[in-house]
PDB file of C-alpha atoms in Angstrom:
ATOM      1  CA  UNK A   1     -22.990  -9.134  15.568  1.00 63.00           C
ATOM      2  CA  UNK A   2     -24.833  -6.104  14.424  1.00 88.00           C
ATOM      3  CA  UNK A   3     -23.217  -3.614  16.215  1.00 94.00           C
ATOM      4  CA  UNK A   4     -21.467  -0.687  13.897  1.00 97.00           C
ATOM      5  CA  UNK A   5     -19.778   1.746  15.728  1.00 96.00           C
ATOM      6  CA  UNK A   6     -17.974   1.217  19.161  1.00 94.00           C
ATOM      7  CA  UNK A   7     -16.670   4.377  20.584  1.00 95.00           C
ATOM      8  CA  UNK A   8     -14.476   5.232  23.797  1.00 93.00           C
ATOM      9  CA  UNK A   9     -12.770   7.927  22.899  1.00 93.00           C
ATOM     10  CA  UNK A  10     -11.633   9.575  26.481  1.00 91.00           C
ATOM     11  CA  UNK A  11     -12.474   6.860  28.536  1.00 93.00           C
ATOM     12  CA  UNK A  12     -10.715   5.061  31.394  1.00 93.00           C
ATOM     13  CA  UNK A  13     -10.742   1.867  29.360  1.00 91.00           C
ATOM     14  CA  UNK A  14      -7.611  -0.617  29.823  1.00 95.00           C
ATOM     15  CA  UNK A  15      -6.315  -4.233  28.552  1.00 95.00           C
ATOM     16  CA  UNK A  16      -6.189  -5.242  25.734  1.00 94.00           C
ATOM     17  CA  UNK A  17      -7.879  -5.117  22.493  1.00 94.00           C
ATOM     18  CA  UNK A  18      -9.838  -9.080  22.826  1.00 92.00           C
ATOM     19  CA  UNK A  19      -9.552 -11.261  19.663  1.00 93.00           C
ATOM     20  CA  UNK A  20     -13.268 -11.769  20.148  1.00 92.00           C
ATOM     21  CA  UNK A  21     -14.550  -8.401  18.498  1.00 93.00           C
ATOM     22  CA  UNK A  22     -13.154 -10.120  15.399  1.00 95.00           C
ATOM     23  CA  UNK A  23     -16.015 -11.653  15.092  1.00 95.00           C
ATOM     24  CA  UNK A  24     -17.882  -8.483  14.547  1.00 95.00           C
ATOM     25  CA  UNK A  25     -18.827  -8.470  10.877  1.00 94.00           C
ATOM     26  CA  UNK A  26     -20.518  -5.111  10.872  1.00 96.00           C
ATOM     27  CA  UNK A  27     -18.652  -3.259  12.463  1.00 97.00           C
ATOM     28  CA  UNK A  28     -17.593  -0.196  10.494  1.00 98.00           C
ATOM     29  CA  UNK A  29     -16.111   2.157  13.244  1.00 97.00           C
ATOM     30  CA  UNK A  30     -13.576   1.283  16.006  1.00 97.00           C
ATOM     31  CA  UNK A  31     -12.064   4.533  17.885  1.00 97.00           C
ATOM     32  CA  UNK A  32     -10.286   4.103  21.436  1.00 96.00           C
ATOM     33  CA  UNK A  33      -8.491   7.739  21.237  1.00 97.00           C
ATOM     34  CA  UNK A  34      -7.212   8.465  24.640  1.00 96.00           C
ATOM     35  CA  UNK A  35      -8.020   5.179  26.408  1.00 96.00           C
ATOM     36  CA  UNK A  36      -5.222   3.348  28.689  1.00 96.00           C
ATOM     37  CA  UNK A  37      -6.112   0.284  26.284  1.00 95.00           C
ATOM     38  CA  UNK A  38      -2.003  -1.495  25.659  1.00 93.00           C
ATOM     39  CA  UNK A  39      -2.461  -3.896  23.870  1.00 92.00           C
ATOM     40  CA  UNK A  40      -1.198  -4.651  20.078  1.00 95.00           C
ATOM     41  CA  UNK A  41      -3.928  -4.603  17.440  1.00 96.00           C
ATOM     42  CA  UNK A  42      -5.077  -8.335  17.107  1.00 96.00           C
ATOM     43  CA  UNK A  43      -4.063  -9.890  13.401  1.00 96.00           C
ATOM     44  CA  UNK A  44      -7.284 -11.468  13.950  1.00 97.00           C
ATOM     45  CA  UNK A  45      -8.775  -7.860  13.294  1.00 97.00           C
ATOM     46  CA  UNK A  46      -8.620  -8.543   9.434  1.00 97.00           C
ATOM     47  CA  UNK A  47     -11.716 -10.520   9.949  1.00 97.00           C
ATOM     48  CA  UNK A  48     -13.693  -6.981  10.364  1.00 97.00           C
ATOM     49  CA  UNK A  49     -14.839  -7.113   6.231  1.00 96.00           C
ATOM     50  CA  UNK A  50     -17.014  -3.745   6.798  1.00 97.00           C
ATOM     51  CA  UNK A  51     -14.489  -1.838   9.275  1.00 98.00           C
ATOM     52  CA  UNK A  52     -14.268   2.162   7.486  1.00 98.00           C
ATOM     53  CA  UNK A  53     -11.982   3.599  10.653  1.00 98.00           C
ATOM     54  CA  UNK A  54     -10.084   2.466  12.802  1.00 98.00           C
ATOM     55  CA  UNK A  55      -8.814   5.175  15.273  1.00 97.00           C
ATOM     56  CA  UNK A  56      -6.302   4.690  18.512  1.00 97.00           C
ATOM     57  CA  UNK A  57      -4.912   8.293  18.956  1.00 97.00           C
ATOM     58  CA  UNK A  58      -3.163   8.758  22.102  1.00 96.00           C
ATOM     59  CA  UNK A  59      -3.691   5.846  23.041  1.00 96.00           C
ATOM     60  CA  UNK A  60      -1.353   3.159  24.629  1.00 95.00           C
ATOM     61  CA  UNK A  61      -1.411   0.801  21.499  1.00 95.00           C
ATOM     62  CA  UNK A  62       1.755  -1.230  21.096  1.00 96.00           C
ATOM     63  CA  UNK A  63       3.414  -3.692  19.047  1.00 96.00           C
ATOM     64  CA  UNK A  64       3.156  -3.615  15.347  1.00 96.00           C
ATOM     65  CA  UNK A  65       0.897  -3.280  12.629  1.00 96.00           C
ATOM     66  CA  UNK A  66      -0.288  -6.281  11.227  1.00 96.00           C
ATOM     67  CA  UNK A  67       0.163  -7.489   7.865  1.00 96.00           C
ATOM     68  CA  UNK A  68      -3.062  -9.378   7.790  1.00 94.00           C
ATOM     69  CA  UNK A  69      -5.247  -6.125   8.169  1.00 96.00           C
ATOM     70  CA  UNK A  70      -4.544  -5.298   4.743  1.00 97.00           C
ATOM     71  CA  UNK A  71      -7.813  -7.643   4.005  1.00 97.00           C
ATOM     72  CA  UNK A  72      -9.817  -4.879   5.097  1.00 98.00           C
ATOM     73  CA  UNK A  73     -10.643  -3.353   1.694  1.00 97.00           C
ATOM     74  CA  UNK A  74     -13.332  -0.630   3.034  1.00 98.00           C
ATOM     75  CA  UNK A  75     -10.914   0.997   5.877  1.00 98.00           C
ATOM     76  CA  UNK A  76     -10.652   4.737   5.028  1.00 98.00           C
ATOM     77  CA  UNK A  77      -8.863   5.911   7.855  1.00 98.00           C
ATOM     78  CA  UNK A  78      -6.504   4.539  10.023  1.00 98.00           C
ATOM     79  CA  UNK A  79      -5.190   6.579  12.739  1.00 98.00           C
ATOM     80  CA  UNK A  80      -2.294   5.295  15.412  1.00 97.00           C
ATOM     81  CA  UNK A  81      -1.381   9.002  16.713  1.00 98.00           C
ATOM     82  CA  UNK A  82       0.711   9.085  19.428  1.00 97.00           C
ATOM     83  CA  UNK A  83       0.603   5.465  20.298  1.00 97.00           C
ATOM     84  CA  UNK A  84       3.719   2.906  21.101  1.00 96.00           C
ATOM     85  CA  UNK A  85       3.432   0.982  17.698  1.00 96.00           C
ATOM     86  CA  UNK A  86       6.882   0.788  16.845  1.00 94.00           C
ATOM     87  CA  UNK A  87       6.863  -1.615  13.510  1.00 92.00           C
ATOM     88  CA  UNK A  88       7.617  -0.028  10.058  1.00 96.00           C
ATOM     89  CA  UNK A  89       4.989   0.394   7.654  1.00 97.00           C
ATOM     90  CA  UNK A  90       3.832  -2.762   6.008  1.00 96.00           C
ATOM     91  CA  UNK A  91       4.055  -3.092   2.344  1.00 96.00           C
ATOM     92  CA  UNK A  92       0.947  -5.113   2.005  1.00 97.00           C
ATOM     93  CA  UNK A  93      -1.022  -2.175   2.972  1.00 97.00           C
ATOM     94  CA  UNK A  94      -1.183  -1.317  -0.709  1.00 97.00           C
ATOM     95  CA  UNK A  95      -3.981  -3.876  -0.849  1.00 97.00           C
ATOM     96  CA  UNK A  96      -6.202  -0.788   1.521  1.00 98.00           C
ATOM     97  CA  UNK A  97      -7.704   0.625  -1.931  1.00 97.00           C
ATOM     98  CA  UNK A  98      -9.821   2.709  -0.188  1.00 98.00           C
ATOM     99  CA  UNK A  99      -7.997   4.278   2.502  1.00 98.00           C
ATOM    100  CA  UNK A 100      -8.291   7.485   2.482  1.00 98.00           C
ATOM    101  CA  UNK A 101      -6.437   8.789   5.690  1.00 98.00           C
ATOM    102  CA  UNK A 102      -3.247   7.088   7.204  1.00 98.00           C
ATOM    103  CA  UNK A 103      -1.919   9.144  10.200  1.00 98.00           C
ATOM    104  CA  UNK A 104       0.940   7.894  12.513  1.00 97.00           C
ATOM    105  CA  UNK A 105       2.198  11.367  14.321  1.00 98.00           C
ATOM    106  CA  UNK A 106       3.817  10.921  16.943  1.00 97.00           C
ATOM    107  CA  UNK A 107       3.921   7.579  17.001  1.00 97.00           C
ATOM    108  CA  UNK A 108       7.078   5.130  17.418  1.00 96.00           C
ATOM    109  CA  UNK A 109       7.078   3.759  13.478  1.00 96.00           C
ATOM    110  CA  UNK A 110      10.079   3.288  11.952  1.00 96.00           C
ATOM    111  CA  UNK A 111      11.547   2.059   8.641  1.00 96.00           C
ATOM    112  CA  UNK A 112      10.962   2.865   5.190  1.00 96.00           C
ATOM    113  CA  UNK A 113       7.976   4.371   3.565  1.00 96.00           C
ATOM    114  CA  UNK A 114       6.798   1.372   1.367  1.00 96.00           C
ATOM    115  CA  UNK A 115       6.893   2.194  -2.454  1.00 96.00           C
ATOM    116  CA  UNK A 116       4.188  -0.228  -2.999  1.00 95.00           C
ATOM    117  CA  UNK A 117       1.809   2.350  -1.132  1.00 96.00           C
ATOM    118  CA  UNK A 118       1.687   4.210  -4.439  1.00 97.00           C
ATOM    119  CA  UNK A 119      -1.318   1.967  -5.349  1.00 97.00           C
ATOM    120  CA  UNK A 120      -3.818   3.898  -2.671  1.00 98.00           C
ATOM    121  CA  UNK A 121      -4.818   5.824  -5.418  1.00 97.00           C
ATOM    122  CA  UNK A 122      -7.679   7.317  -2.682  1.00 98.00           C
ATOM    123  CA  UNK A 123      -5.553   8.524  -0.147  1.00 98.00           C
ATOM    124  CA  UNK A 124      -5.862  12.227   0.635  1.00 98.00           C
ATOM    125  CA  UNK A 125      -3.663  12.705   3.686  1.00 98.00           C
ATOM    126  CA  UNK A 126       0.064  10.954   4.592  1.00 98.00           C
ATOM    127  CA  UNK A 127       1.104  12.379   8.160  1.00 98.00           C
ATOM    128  CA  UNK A 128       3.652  10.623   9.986  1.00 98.00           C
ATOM    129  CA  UNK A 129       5.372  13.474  12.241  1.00 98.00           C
ATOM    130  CA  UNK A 130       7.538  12.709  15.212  1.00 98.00           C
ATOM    131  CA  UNK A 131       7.871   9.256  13.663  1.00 97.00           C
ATOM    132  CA  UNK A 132      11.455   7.308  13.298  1.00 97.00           C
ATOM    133  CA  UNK A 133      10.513   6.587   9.486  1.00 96.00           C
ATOM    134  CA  UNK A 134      13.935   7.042   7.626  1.00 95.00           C
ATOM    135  CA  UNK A 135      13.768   6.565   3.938  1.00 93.00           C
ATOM    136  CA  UNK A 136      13.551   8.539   1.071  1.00 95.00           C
ATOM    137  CA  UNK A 137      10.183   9.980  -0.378  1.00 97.00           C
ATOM    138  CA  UNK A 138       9.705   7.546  -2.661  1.00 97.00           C
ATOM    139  CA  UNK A 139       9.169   9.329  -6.204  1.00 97.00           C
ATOM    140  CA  UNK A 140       6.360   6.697  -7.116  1.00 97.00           C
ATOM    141  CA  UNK A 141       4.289   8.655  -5.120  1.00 98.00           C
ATOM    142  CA  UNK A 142       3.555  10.806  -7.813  1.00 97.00           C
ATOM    143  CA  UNK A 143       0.776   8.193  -8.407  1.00 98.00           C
ATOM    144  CA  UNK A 144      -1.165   8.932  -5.144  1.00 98.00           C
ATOM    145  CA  UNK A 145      -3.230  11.302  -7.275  1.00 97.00           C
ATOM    146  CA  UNK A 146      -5.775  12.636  -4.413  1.00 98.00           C
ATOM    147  CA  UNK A 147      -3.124  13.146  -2.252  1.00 98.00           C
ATOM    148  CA  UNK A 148      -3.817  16.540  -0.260  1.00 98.00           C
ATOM    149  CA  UNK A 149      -1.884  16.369   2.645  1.00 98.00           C
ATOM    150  CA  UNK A 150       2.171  15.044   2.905  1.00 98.00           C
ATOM    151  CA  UNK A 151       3.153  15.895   6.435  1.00 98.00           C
ATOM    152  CA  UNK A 152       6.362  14.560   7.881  1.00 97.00           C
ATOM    153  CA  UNK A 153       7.516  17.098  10.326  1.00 98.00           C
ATOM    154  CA  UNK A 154      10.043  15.814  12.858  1.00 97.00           C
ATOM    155  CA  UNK A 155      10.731  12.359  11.105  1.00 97.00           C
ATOM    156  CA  UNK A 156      14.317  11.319  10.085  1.00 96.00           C
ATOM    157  CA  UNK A 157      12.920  10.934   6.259  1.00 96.00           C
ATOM    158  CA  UNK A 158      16.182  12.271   4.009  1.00 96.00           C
ATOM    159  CA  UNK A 159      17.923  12.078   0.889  1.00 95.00           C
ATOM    160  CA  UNK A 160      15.800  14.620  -2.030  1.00 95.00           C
ATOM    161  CA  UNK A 161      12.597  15.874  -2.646  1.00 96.00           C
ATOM    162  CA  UNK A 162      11.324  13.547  -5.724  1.00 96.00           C
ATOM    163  CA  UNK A 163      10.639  15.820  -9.251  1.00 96.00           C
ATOM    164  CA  UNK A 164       7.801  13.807  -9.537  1.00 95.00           C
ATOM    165  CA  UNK A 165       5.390  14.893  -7.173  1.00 96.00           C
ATOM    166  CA  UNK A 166       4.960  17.304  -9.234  1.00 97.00           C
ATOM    167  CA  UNK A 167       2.417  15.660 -10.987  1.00 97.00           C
ATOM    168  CA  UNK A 168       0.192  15.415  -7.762  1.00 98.00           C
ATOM    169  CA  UNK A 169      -2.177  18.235  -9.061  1.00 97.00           C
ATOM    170  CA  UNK A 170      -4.236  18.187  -5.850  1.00 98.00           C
ATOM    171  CA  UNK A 171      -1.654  19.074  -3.273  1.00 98.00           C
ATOM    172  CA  UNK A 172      -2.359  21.269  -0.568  1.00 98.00           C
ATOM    173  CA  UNK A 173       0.268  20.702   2.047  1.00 98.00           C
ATOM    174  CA  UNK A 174       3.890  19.680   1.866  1.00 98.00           C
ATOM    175  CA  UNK A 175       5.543  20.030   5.271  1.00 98.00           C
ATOM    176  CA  UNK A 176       8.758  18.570   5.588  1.00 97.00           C
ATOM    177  CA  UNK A 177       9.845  20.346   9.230  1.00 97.00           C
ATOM    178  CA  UNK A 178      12.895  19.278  11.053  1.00 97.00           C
ATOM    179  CA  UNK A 179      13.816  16.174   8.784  1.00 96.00           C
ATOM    180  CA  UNK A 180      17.058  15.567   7.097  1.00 96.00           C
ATOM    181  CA  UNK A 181      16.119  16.122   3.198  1.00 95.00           C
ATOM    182  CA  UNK A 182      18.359  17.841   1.674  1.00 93.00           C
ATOM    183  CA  UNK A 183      18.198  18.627  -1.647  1.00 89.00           C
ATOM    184  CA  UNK A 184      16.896  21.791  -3.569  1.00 93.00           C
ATOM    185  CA  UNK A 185      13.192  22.410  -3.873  1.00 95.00           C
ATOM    186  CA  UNK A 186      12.436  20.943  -7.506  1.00 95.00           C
ATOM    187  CA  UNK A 187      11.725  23.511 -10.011  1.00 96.00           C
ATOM    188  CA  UNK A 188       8.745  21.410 -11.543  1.00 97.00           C
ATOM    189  CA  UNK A 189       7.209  22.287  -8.181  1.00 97.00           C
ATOM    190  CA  UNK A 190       5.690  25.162  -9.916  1.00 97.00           C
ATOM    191  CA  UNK A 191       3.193  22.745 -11.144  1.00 97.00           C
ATOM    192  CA  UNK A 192       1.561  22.291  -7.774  1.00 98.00           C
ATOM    193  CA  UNK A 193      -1.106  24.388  -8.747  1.00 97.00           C
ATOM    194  CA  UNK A 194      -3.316  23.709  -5.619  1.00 98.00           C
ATOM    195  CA  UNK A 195      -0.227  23.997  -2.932  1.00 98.00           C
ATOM    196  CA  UNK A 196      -1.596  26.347  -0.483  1.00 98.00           C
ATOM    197  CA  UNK A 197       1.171  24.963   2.068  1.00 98.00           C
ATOM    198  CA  UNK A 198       4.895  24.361   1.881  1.00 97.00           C
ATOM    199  CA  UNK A 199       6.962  24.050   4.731  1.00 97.00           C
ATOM    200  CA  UNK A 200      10.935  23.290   5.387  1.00 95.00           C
ATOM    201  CA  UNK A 201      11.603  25.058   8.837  1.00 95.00           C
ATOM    202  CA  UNK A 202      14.655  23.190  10.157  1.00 93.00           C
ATOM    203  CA  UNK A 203      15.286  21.026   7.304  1.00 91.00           C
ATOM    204  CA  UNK A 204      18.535  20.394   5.522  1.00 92.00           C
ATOM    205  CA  UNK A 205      17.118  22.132   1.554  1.00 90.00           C
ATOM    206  CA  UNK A 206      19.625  24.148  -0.015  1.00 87.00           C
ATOM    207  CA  UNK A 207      19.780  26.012  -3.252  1.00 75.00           C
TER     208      UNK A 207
END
């Protein structure tokens, strides 16, 4: 029970994910980038109290995202690159106050991006390219006030970009490749004082 980091990043590792490492109260780091591991991610993960990352890049991760991981209240980063996860975000993840890093690219999520996510007033990068995710931005994201990095390259998202994240003074990158907004680039945007990147290849803007 006191181990803290379990790493197998590149490895030939396979199965599944066991329900057992649940019981691992320490544990602050869980990465399996790269492994043949196919399971879903146990509910029974939610148990982990000290977990801080949680990474599966590339991996063969299925299934959906639990709803009952949004107990874990120190998880900075949680990273399903490139996996099979197919669920839509949940809304309960609001409850991650300190997450700092969600990243999904590539992956198979779908649905809506949750409104209620505007709570995670911590998080400093939203990256969800190549997903199916097909909503809106919502405009209550103009409360994710460390927000550095919006990337949605590739996803369906549509409808406008929201005159509100203007407000979201720490913005870096806005990339918004390939999807179907369409609306005009909000002239309040000038207020993005610390946009260093803003990108639209292949999207439907106008104006």
């Amino acid at each position: 029970t006191a181990l803290q980091t379990f790493s197998a990043d590149g490895s030939q590792l396979s199965g599944s994910l066991p329900m057992a490492l649940s019981t691992l109260s320490r544990l602050q780091e869980l990465s399996i980038d790269g492994t043949n591991i196919s399971s879903s991610i146990p509910a029974q993960y939610s148990a982990l109290t000290a977990l801080q990352t949680f990474s599966a890049d590339g991996s063969q991760l299925s299934g959906s995202l639990p709803m009952a991981l949004s107990t874990l209240s120190r998880l900075q980063e949680l990273s399903i690159d490139g996996t099979n996860i197919s669920s839509s975000i949940p809304a309960q993840y609001s409850a991650l106050t300190a997450l700092q890093t969600f990243s999904a690219d590539g992956s198979q999520l779908s649905g809506s991006l949750p409104m209620a996510l505007s709570t995670l007033s911590r998080l400093q990068e939203l990256s969800i390219d190549g997903t199916n995710i097909s909503s809106s931005i919502p405009a209550q994201y103009s409360a994710l006030t460390a927000l550095q990095t919006f990337s949605a390259d590739g996803s369906q998202l549509s409808g406008s970009l929201p005159m509100a994240l203007s407000t979201l003074s720490r913005l870096q990158e806005l990339s918004i490749d390939g999807t179907n907004i369409s609306s005009s680039i909000p002239a309040q945007y000038s207020a993005l004082t610390a946009l260093q990147t803003f990108s639209a290849d292949g999207s439907q803007l106008s104006g």
